[in-house]
């Protein structure tokens, strides 16, 4: 990293902060350099701000420092990555205790998965505990991780303060800028999608706006506080989860009525206020299912009867893998063939098209259900060739998967499958 400033950001006015940013004298530490965190770190470094990425994965850190870009399915970043690594604007380490004390801005891009349908904030809690002993006085913490409203105000600040060394607003300030990126399209999103900014007070929000204005060429939407910014982030994704559930239910009805669901959607979207959503084998990934349960987790602390529509949407979308298997069973029955001892080819296991990611993928449930049916599975996914996923070795080609198979299920709509000749 470049020589750092000894000045206290909290004590400066906005003109002084702008001057520091312009001279690239703000040092950034980005904790969690995974799917979203690494592109974020690259973007900060590419703006000229010296950036150090922190991650618990030694393998990932070594890949980054050696110039080996780990996100091959994320277009737009290879050249930028090589540039910031070559100029040492971006480095990586596993040693949080060395990175944080030398940084003015600490960005948290940590995973917030769920365990048994309950949000898991253990990574954030663990890092926050460490920050309480490491933050240089006057620093700013920005949480990009997706969290439920109130987590910063009600818990995260207390954890940082629990060391007894630092006091919020006196020794450090904290705010949020929830990531707003779609895996596989992060470069586009970082350059086009608006970002939400909220802090624990007006000055914190203003400082984050100045930093992010320098880094991201997008509209920055000022929020009144952290919890409102996080509520907006969750609302946009839970909106999708609910509407996908609605369309999945329509698809179940239309199957019985002999109506093509896609024909209905294609015509309905001509109306000005209709937003098309599409049916599928379920809803996966690190966002939509988790975001719905984050809202439900908030609601159950207040009133178990709140957000019933979200509960129902989750039930519908989690049922869809079973429906896929039921369709297969019906197809074998209609063909007067036995499912028992048959060979089934599955095409695509990613949770969404064109990415190397199986987080909460519907394919996992489909595979579990089929494993219980005494069938042989042959799986092909162009993003996982030669890997073993969900207990199955991925075939080397579509042909290898389909040959000698009794049925084919296309689970994920990868671009490689768009021209597939089903005959």
Short mmCIF file of C-alpha atoms in Angstrom, two decimals:
data_model
loop_
_atom_site.label_atom_id
_atom_site.label_comp_id
_atom_site.label_asym_id
_atom_site.label_seq_id
_atom_site.Cartn_x
_atom_site.Cartn_y
_atom_site.Cartn_z
CA UNK A 1 0.00 0.00 0.00
CA UNK A 2 1.05 3.61 -0.51
CA UNK A 3 2.21 5.76 2.38
CA UNK A 4 -0.83 6.43 4.53
CA UNK A 5 -2.09 9.60 6.07
CA UNK A 6 -2.01 10.06 9.84
CA UNK A 7 -5.00 12.40 9.74
CA UNK A 8 -8.29 11.58 11.40
CA UNK A 9 -11.13 11.48 8.85
CA UNK A 10 -13.74 12.17 11.52
CA UNK A 11 -12.08 15.44 12.45
CA UNK A 12 -11.95 16.78 8.88
CA UNK A 13 -14.50 18.78 6.97
CA UNK A 14 -15.77 17.53 3.61
CA UNK A 15 -13.44 19.78 1.59
CA UNK A 16 -10.42 18.26 3.33
CA UNK A 17 -11.76 14.76 2.74
CA UNK A 18 -12.35 15.49 -0.95
CA UNK A 19 -8.76 16.73 -1.25
CA UNK A 20 -7.44 13.55 0.38
CA UNK A 21 -9.54 11.38 -1.93
CA UNK A 22 -8.37 13.32 -4.98
CA UNK A 23 -4.72 12.83 -3.92
CA UNK A 24 -5.41 9.12 -3.24
CA UNK A 25 -4.44 9.49 0.40
CA UNK A 26 -7.38 7.47 1.75
CA UNK A 27 -6.36 3.88 2.50
CA UNK A 28 -9.04 1.21 2.13
CA UNK A 29 -9.27 -2.20 3.76
CA UNK A 30 -11.87 -4.51 2.25
CA UNK A 31 -12.69 -7.52 4.42
CA UNK A 32 -14.08 -10.46 2.45
CA UNK A 33 -12.80 -10.68 -1.13
CA UNK A 34 -15.19 -13.25 -2.54
CA UNK A 35 -17.77 -13.07 -5.32
CA UNK A 36 -18.78 -9.45 -4.57
CA UNK A 37 -15.87 -8.35 -2.38
CA UNK A 38 -13.10 -8.90 -4.92
CA UNK A 39 -14.76 -6.85 -7.71
CA UNK A 40 -15.43 -4.20 -5.06
CA UNK A 41 -11.77 -4.17 -4.02
CA UNK A 42 -10.68 -3.98 -7.67
CA UNK A 43 -13.01 -1.03 -8.22
CA UNK A 44 -11.68 0.84 -5.17
CA UNK A 45 -8.07 0.19 -6.24
CA UNK A 46 -8.79 1.14 -9.86
CA UNK A 47 -10.07 4.53 -8.63
CA UNK A 48 -6.56 5.17 -7.28
CA UNK A 49 -7.23 4.48 -3.61
CA UNK A 50 -4.66 2.04 -2.14
CA UNK A 51 -6.66 -1.04 -1.19
CA UNK A 52 -5.86 -4.15 0.80
CA UNK A 53 -8.18 -7.15 0.75
CA UNK A 54 -8.51 -9.40 3.77
CA UNK A 55 -9.81 -12.96 3.60
CA UNK A 56 -9.54 -16.11 5.72
CA UNK A 57 -8.75 -18.18 2.61
CA UNK A 58 -4.99 -18.48 2.19
CA UNK A 59 -5.53 -20.01 -1.26
CA UNK A 60 -7.63 -17.06 -2.42
CA UNK A 61 -5.14 -14.53 -1.04
CA UNK A 62 -2.26 -16.27 -2.82
CA UNK A 63 -4.21 -16.34 -6.10
CA UNK A 64 -4.87 -12.60 -5.88
CA UNK A 65 -1.30 -11.64 -4.99
CA UNK A 66 0.09 -13.84 -7.77
CA UNK A 67 -2.16 -12.14 -10.34
CA UNK A 68 -4.39 -15.18 -10.92
CA UNK A 69 -7.94 -13.81 -11.24
CA UNK A 70 -10.26 -16.25 -9.45
CA UNK A 71 -13.61 -15.14 -10.91
CA UNK A 72 -13.35 -16.38 -14.49
CA UNK A 73 -17.15 -16.28 -14.89
CA UNK A 74 -17.26 -12.57 -14.03
CA UNK A 75 -16.59 -10.63 -17.27
CA UNK A 76 -15.05 -7.16 -17.30
CA UNK A 77 -12.57 -7.52 -14.46
CA UNK A 78 -9.60 -9.50 -15.78
CA UNK A 79 -7.77 -6.48 -17.25
CA UNK A 80 -8.62 -4.19 -14.33
CA UNK A 81 -7.45 -6.87 -11.89
CA UNK A 82 -4.14 -7.30 -13.68
CA UNK A 83 -3.62 -3.53 -13.68
CA UNK A 84 -4.20 -2.93 -9.96
CA UNK A 85 -2.12 -5.98 -8.99
CA UNK A 86 0.76 -4.89 -11.21
CA UNK A 87 0.78 -1.36 -9.75
CA UNK A 88 0.25 -2.79 -6.24
CA UNK A 89 -2.82 -0.61 -5.76
CA UNK A 90 -4.43 -3.86 -4.63
CA UNK A 91 -2.84 -6.45 -2.35
CA UNK A 92 -4.36 -9.19 -0.23
CA UNK A 93 -3.63 -10.75 3.14
CA UNK A 94 -5.07 -13.13 5.70
CA UNK A 95 -3.76 -10.94 8.54
CA UNK A 96 -6.57 -8.61 9.56
CA UNK A 97 -4.47 -7.37 12.47
CA UNK A 98 -1.98 -5.85 10.03
CA UNK A 99 -4.44 -4.42 7.51
CA UNK A 100 -7.08 -2.69 9.64
CA UNK A 101 -4.86 -0.41 11.81
CA UNK A 102 -3.32 1.09 8.65
CA UNK A 103 -6.66 1.86 6.98
CA UNK A 104 -8.93 4.89 7.01
CA UNK A 105 -11.97 3.16 5.48
CA UNK A 106 -12.84 -0.44 6.40
CA UNK A 107 -15.40 -2.02 4.06
CA UNK A 108 -17.15 -5.23 5.14
CA UNK A 109 -18.16 -7.52 2.30
CA UNK A 110 -18.76 -10.66 4.33
CA UNK A 111 -21.21 -13.48 3.63
CA UNK A 112 -24.54 -13.53 5.45
CA UNK A 113 -25.89 -17.00 4.64
CA UNK A 114 -28.58 -18.86 6.55
CA UNK A 115 -28.61 -22.02 8.65
CA UNK A 116 -31.93 -23.86 9.00
CA UNK A 117 -33.72 -20.83 7.55
CA UNK A 118 -32.21 -18.46 10.12
CA UNK A 119 -29.81 -15.69 8.98
CA UNK A 120 -26.22 -16.38 10.00
CA UNK A 121 -24.28 -13.22 10.88
CA UNK A 122 -21.39 -15.09 12.52
CA UNK A 123 -18.80 -13.77 10.06
CA UNK A 124 -19.84 -10.17 10.69
CA UNK A 125 -19.94 -10.69 14.45
CA UNK A 126 -16.49 -12.27 14.48
CA UNK A 127 -14.93 -9.49 12.40
CA UNK A 128 -16.71 -6.76 14.42
CA UNK A 129 -15.22 -8.23 17.60
CA UNK A 130 -11.75 -7.98 16.08
CA UNK A 131 -12.35 -4.45 14.79
CA UNK A 132 -12.92 -3.27 18.35
CA UNK A 133 -9.23 -3.88 19.04
CA UNK A 134 -7.82 -2.89 15.66
CA UNK A 135 -9.52 0.20 14.22
CA UNK A 136 -7.37 3.34 14.06
CA UNK A 137 -9.25 6.10 15.86
CA UNK A 138 -11.06 8.31 13.42
CA UNK A 139 -11.73 5.55 10.88
CA UNK A 140 -14.98 4.79 9.12
CA UNK A 141 -16.59 1.35 8.76
CA UNK A 142 -18.88 0.68 5.77
CA UNK A 143 -21.04 -2.46 5.75
CA UNK A 144 -21.81 -3.71 2.24
CA UNK A 145 -23.04 -7.13 3.40
CA UNK A 146 -26.78 -7.69 3.13
CA UNK A 147 -28.26 -7.56 6.62
CA UNK A 148 -31.68 -7.09 8.13
CA UNK A 149 -32.78 -3.59 9.19
CA UNK A 150 -31.45 -2.59 12.60
CA UNK A 151 -28.53 -5.03 12.75
CA UNK A 152 -25.97 -2.20 12.61
CA UNK A 153 -27.75 -0.03 15.18
CA UNK A 154 -28.83 -2.80 17.55
CA UNK A 155 -25.91 -5.20 17.45
CA UNK A 156 -22.88 -4.45 15.28
CA UNK A 157 -21.95 -1.18 16.98
CA UNK A 158 -22.23 -2.81 20.42
CA UNK A 159 -19.90 -5.62 19.34
CA UNK A 160 -17.23 -3.18 18.11
CA UNK A 161 -17.57 -1.17 21.33
CA UNK A 162 -17.42 -4.27 23.55
CA UNK A 163 -13.60 -4.15 23.61
CA UNK A 164 -13.90 -1.01 25.73
CA UNK A 165 -11.35 0.74 23.52
CA UNK A 166 -13.58 2.49 20.98
CA UNK A 167 -16.79 4.48 21.19
CA UNK A 168 -19.09 5.05 18.21
CA UNK A 169 -19.16 8.67 16.93
CA UNK A 170 -16.18 9.48 19.17
CA UNK A 171 -13.52 7.05 17.93
CA UNK A 172 -15.11 5.59 14.79
CA UNK A 173 -18.16 6.04 12.61
CA UNK A 174 -20.16 3.43 10.73
CA UNK A 175 -22.57 3.32 7.82
CA UNK A 176 -23.87 1.05 5.07
CA UNK A 177 -23.79 0.89 1.30
CA UNK A 178 -25.48 -2.44 0.49
CA UNK A 179 -23.96 -4.19 -2.51
CA UNK A 180 -26.22 -4.06 -5.53
CA UNK A 181 -24.81 -6.54 -8.00
CA UNK A 182 -25.96 -9.63 -9.83
CA UNK A 183 -23.34 -12.44 -10.07
CA UNK A 184 -22.20 -12.74 -13.67
CA UNK A 185 -23.11 -9.10 -14.32
CA UNK A 186 -21.19 -7.33 -11.54
CA UNK A 187 -19.11 -5.12 -13.83
CA UNK A 188 -22.24 -3.77 -15.53
CA UNK A 189 -24.05 -3.31 -12.23
CA UNK A 190 -21.15 -1.49 -10.56
CA UNK A 191 -21.13 0.96 -13.46
CA UNK A 192 -24.89 1.40 -13.85
CA UNK A 193 -26.95 0.43 -10.81
CA UNK A 194 -27.74 3.04 -8.14
CA UNK A 195 -26.31 2.51 -4.64
CA UNK A 196 -27.91 3.24 -1.27
CA UNK A 197 -25.91 5.10 1.39
CA UNK A 198 -26.88 5.50 5.02
CA UNK A 199 -24.86 6.31 8.14
CA UNK A 200 -25.32 6.65 11.88
CA UNK A 201 -25.41 10.42 11.46
CA UNK A 202 -25.44 13.07 8.72
CA UNK A 203 -21.66 13.50 8.59
CA UNK A 204 -21.04 9.76 8.30
CA UNK A 205 -23.46 9.57 5.38
CA UNK A 206 -21.80 12.57 3.75
CA UNK A 207 -18.31 11.04 4.06
CA UNK A 208 -19.40 7.71 2.58
CA UNK A 209 -21.07 9.58 -0.28
CA UNK A 210 -17.80 11.39 -1.04
CA UNK A 211 -15.75 8.18 -1.03
CA UNK A 212 -18.21 6.19 -3.12
CA UNK A 213 -18.74 9.10 -5.52
CA UNK A 214 -15.03 8.86 -6.32
CA UNK A 215 -15.13 5.06 -6.77
CA UNK A 216 -18.47 4.24 -8.44
CA UNK A 217 -19.87 6.16 -11.46
CA UNK A 218 -23.49 5.62 -10.43
CA UNK A 219 -26.32 7.44 -8.71
CA UNK A 220 -25.88 7.37 -4.92
CA UNK A 221 -29.17 7.54 -3.04
CA UNK A 222 -28.94 9.18 0.37
CA UNK A 223 -30.86 7.29 3.04
CA UNK A 224 -31.87 8.68 6.47
CA UNK A 225 -30.05 5.90 8.34
CA UNK A 226 -28.53 2.43 8.08
CA UNK A 227 -31.71 0.47 8.77
CA UNK A 228 -33.68 2.23 6.02
CA UNK A 229 -30.94 1.53 3.46
CA UNK A 230 -30.94 -2.14 4.43
CA UNK A 231 -34.74 -2.24 4.26
CA UNK A 232 -34.65 -0.95 0.69
CA UNK A 233 -32.09 -3.61 -0.29
CA UNK A 234 -34.19 -6.43 1.19
CA UNK A 235 -37.44 -5.08 -0.25
CA UNK A 236 -36.17 -5.13 -3.84
CA UNK A 237 -35.09 -8.77 -3.59
CA UNK A 238 -38.05 -10.06 -1.56
CA UNK A 239 -40.33 -8.38 -4.13
CA UNK A 240 -38.77 -10.71 -6.72
CA UNK A 241 -39.07 -13.78 -4.50
CA UNK A 242 -42.77 -13.12 -3.97
CA UNK A 243 -43.49 -12.48 -7.65
CA UNK A 244 -41.59 -15.58 -8.75
CA UNK A 245 -43.73 -17.56 -6.30
CA UNK A 246 -46.85 -16.02 -7.85
CA UNK A 247 -45.76 -17.02 -11.34
CA UNK A 248 -44.76 -20.51 -10.15
CA UNK A 249 -48.28 -20.94 -8.76
CA UNK A 250 -49.75 -19.72 -12.02
CA UNK A 251 -47.57 -22.21 -13.90
CA UNK A 252 -48.95 -25.03 -11.72
CA UNK A 253 -52.49 -23.92 -12.55
CA UNK A 254 -51.78 -23.40 -16.25
CA UNK A 255 -50.36 -26.94 -16.55
CA UNK A 256 -53.77 -28.25 -15.52
CA UNK A 257 -55.62 -25.84 -17.83
CA UNK A 258 -53.44 -26.50 -20.87
CA UNK A 259 -52.18 -22.91 -21.05
CA UNK A 260 -48.59 -21.99 -21.94
CA UNK A 261 -47.23 -19.85 -19.11
CA UNK A 262 -44.66 -18.05 -21.27
CA UNK A 263 -47.32 -17.01 -23.77
CA UNK A 264 -49.30 -15.44 -20.92
CA UNK A 265 -46.24 -13.59 -19.55
CA UNK A 266 -45.18 -12.40 -23.01
CA UNK A 267 -48.57 -10.83 -23.61
CA UNK A 268 -49.03 -9.54 -20.05
CA UNK A 269 -45.78 -7.58 -20.14
CA UNK A 270 -47.26 -5.34 -22.84
CA UNK A 271 -49.28 -3.70 -20.08
CA UNK A 272 -47.41 -0.71 -18.60
CA UNK A 273 -47.56 -1.80 -14.95
CA UNK A 274 -46.73 -5.51 -15.32
CA UNK A 275 -43.20 -6.67 -14.49
CA UNK A 276 -42.42 -10.10 -15.95
CA UNK A 277 -41.14 -12.85 -13.65
CA UNK A 278 -40.67 -16.43 -14.77
CA UNK A 279 -41.38 -19.88 -13.35
CA UNK A 280 -38.60 -22.33 -12.59
CA UNK A 281 -37.35 -25.21 -10.45
CA UNK A 282 -37.00 -22.98 -7.40
CA UNK A 283 -35.21 -19.85 -6.23
CA UNK A 284 -31.57 -20.14 -5.18
CA UNK A 285 -28.46 -18.11 -4.58
CA UNK A 286 -27.10 -16.12 -1.65
CA UNK A 287 -29.70 -13.33 -1.98
CA UNK A 288 -33.38 -13.97 -2.58
CA UNK A 289 -34.06 -16.94 -0.25
CA UNK A 290 -31.82 -15.47 2.45
CA UNK A 291 -33.31 -11.98 2.14
CA UNK A 292 -36.82 -13.33 2.64
CA UNK A 293 -35.72 -15.14 5.80
CA UNK A 294 -33.92 -12.00 6.99
CA UNK A 295 -37.23 -10.14 6.84
CA UNK A 296 -39.02 -13.07 8.48
CA UNK A 297 -36.38 -13.13 11.21
CA UNK A 298 -37.05 -9.43 11.89
CA UNK A 299 -40.81 -9.98 11.86
CA UNK A 300 -40.85 -12.89 14.31
CA UNK A 301 -39.19 -10.70 16.95
CA UNK A 302 -42.19 -8.37 16.73
CA UNK A 303 -45.24 -10.37 15.65
CA UNK A 304 -45.40 -13.93 14.28
CA UNK A 305 -48.37 -12.92 12.12
CA UNK A 306 -46.41 -10.37 10.10
CA UNK A 307 -45.20 -11.01 6.53
CA UNK A 308 -47.43 -14.03 5.86
CA UNK A 309 -47.15 -13.39 2.11
CA UNK A 310 -43.36 -13.79 2.39
CA UNK A 311 -43.79 -17.05 4.32
CA UNK A 312 -46.12 -18.37 1.64
CA UNK A 313 -43.79 -17.30 -1.18
CA UNK A 314 -40.98 -19.25 0.45
CA UNK A 315 -43.21 -22.32 0.80
CA UNK A 316 -44.16 -22.20 -2.89
CA UNK A 317 -40.64 -21.65 -4.20
CA UNK A 318 -39.22 -24.36 -1.93
CA UNK A 319 -41.83 -26.79 -3.27
CA UNK A 320 -40.77 -26.38 -6.91
CA UNK A 321 -37.91 -28.98 -6.87
CA UNK A 322 -40.50 -31.55 -5.78
CA UNK A 323 -42.74 -30.47 -8.67
CA UNK A 324 -39.87 -31.00 -11.12
CA UNK A 325 -39.51 -34.58 -9.87
CA UNK A 326 -43.29 -35.06 -9.98
CA UNK A 327 -43.29 -33.99 -13.65
CA UNK A 328 -40.60 -36.57 -14.34
CA UNK A 329 -42.62 -39.29 -12.60
CA UNK A 330 -45.71 -38.32 -14.61
CA UNK A 331 -43.73 -38.41 -17.86
CA UNK A 332 -42.50 -41.95 -17.16
CA UNK A 333 -46.02 -43.03 -16.23
CA UNK A 334 -47.49 -41.58 -19.42
CA UNK A 335 -44.80 -43.38 -21.44
CA UNK A 336 -45.52 -46.70 -19.69
CA UNK A 337 -41.91 -46.86 -18.49
CA UNK A 338 -40.48 -47.52 -15.07
CA UNK A 339 -38.55 -44.80 -13.28
CA UNK A 340 -36.84 -47.41 -11.10
CA UNK A 341 -33.29 -48.20 -12.37
CA UNK A 342 -33.57 -45.56 -15.11
CA UNK A 343 -30.83 -43.08 -16.07
CA UNK A 344 -31.65 -39.39 -15.77
CA UNK A 345 -29.50 -36.62 -17.27
CA UNK A 346 -29.48 -33.28 -15.48
CA UNK A 347 -28.27 -30.23 -17.40
CA UNK A 348 -27.13 -27.29 -15.28
CA UNK A 349 -26.70 -27.22 -11.50
CA UNK A 350 -25.82 -23.54 -10.89
CA UNK A 351 -28.50 -21.60 -9.03
CA UNK A 352 -28.77 -19.23 -12.02
CA UNK A 353 -27.55 -19.20 -15.63
CA UNK A 354 -23.94 -18.57 -16.63
CA UNK A 355 -22.24 -18.55 -13.21
CA UNK A 356 -20.06 -20.99 -11.28
CA UNK A 357 -22.19 -20.95 -8.11
CA UNK A 358 -24.42 -23.51 -6.42
CA UNK A 359 -25.37 -21.62 -3.26
CA UNK A 360 -28.87 -22.78 -2.21
CA UNK A 361 -29.31 -24.10 -5.75
CA UNK A 362 -32.64 -25.87 -6.47
CA UNK A 363 -30.57 -28.55 -8.23
CA UNK A 364 -29.37 -29.83 -4.85
CA UNK A 365 -32.92 -30.61 -3.72
CA UNK A 366 -33.76 -32.17 -7.10
CA UNK A 367 -30.68 -34.40 -6.85
CA UNK A 368 -31.58 -35.45 -3.29
CA UNK A 369 -35.12 -36.32 -4.35
CA UNK A 370 -33.90 -38.32 -7.35
CA UNK A 371 -31.25 -40.10 -5.30
CA UNK A 372 -34.11 -41.49 -3.24
CA UNK A 373 -35.82 -42.84 -6.39
CA UNK A 374 -33.20 -45.49 -7.26
CA UNK A 375 -32.13 -43.82 -10.48
CA UNK A 376 -28.71 -43.24 -11.97
CA UNK A 377 -27.86 -39.57 -12.44
CA UNK A 378 -25.59 -38.13 -15.12
CA UNK A 379 -24.95 -34.43 -14.70
CA UNK A 380 -23.44 -31.86 -17.03
CA UNK A 381 -22.76 -28.21 -16.26
CA UNK A 382 -20.22 -26.28 -18.37
CA UNK A 383 -19.15 -24.31 -15.28
CA UNK A 384 -18.32 -27.40 -13.18
CA UNK A 385 -16.72 -29.83 -15.65
CA UNK A 386 -14.56 -32.52 -14.00
CA UNK A 387 -15.67 -31.35 -10.55
CA UNK A 388 -17.66 -33.34 -8.00
CA UNK A 389 -20.77 -31.47 -6.88
CA UNK A 390 -23.50 -32.69 -4.55
CA UNK A 391 -21.81 -36.09 -4.49
CA UNK A 392 -21.77 -36.56 -8.28
CA UNK A 393 -18.91 -36.27 -10.78
CA UNK A 394 -19.84 -33.82 -13.53
CA UNK A 395 -19.68 -35.21 -17.07
CA UNK A 396 -17.30 -33.69 -19.63
CA UNK A 397 -19.91 -32.87 -22.28
CA UNK A 398 -23.63 -32.66 -22.96
CA UNK A 399 -23.33 -35.79 -25.11
CA UNK A 400 -21.72 -37.76 -22.28
CA UNK A 401 -24.64 -36.85 -20.04
CA UNK A 402 -27.42 -37.51 -22.53
CA UNK A 403 -26.18 -40.72 -24.14
CA UNK A 404 -28.02 -43.79 -22.84
CA UNK A 405 -30.22 -41.59 -20.62
CA UNK A 406 -33.94 -42.22 -20.37
CA UNK A 407 -34.85 -38.61 -19.64
CA UNK A 408 -33.25 -35.17 -19.57
CA UNK A 409 -34.06 -32.36 -17.14
CA UNK A 410 -32.76 -28.89 -17.96
CA UNK A 411 -32.45 -27.25 -14.55
CA UNK A 412 -30.37 -24.15 -15.30
CA UNK A 413 -30.71 -22.13 -18.49
CA UNK A 414 -27.01 -21.72 -19.31
CA UNK A 415 -26.36 -20.12 -22.70
CA UNK A 416 -24.76 -23.40 -23.81
CA UNK A 417 -28.20 -25.02 -23.69
CA UNK A 418 -30.08 -22.38 -25.72
CA UNK A 419 -29.38 -24.04 -29.07
CA UNK A 420 -29.84 -27.58 -27.79
CA UNK A 421 -31.58 -29.78 -30.36
CA UNK A 422 -34.01 -31.65 -28.13
CA UNK A 423 -34.95 -34.07 -30.92
#
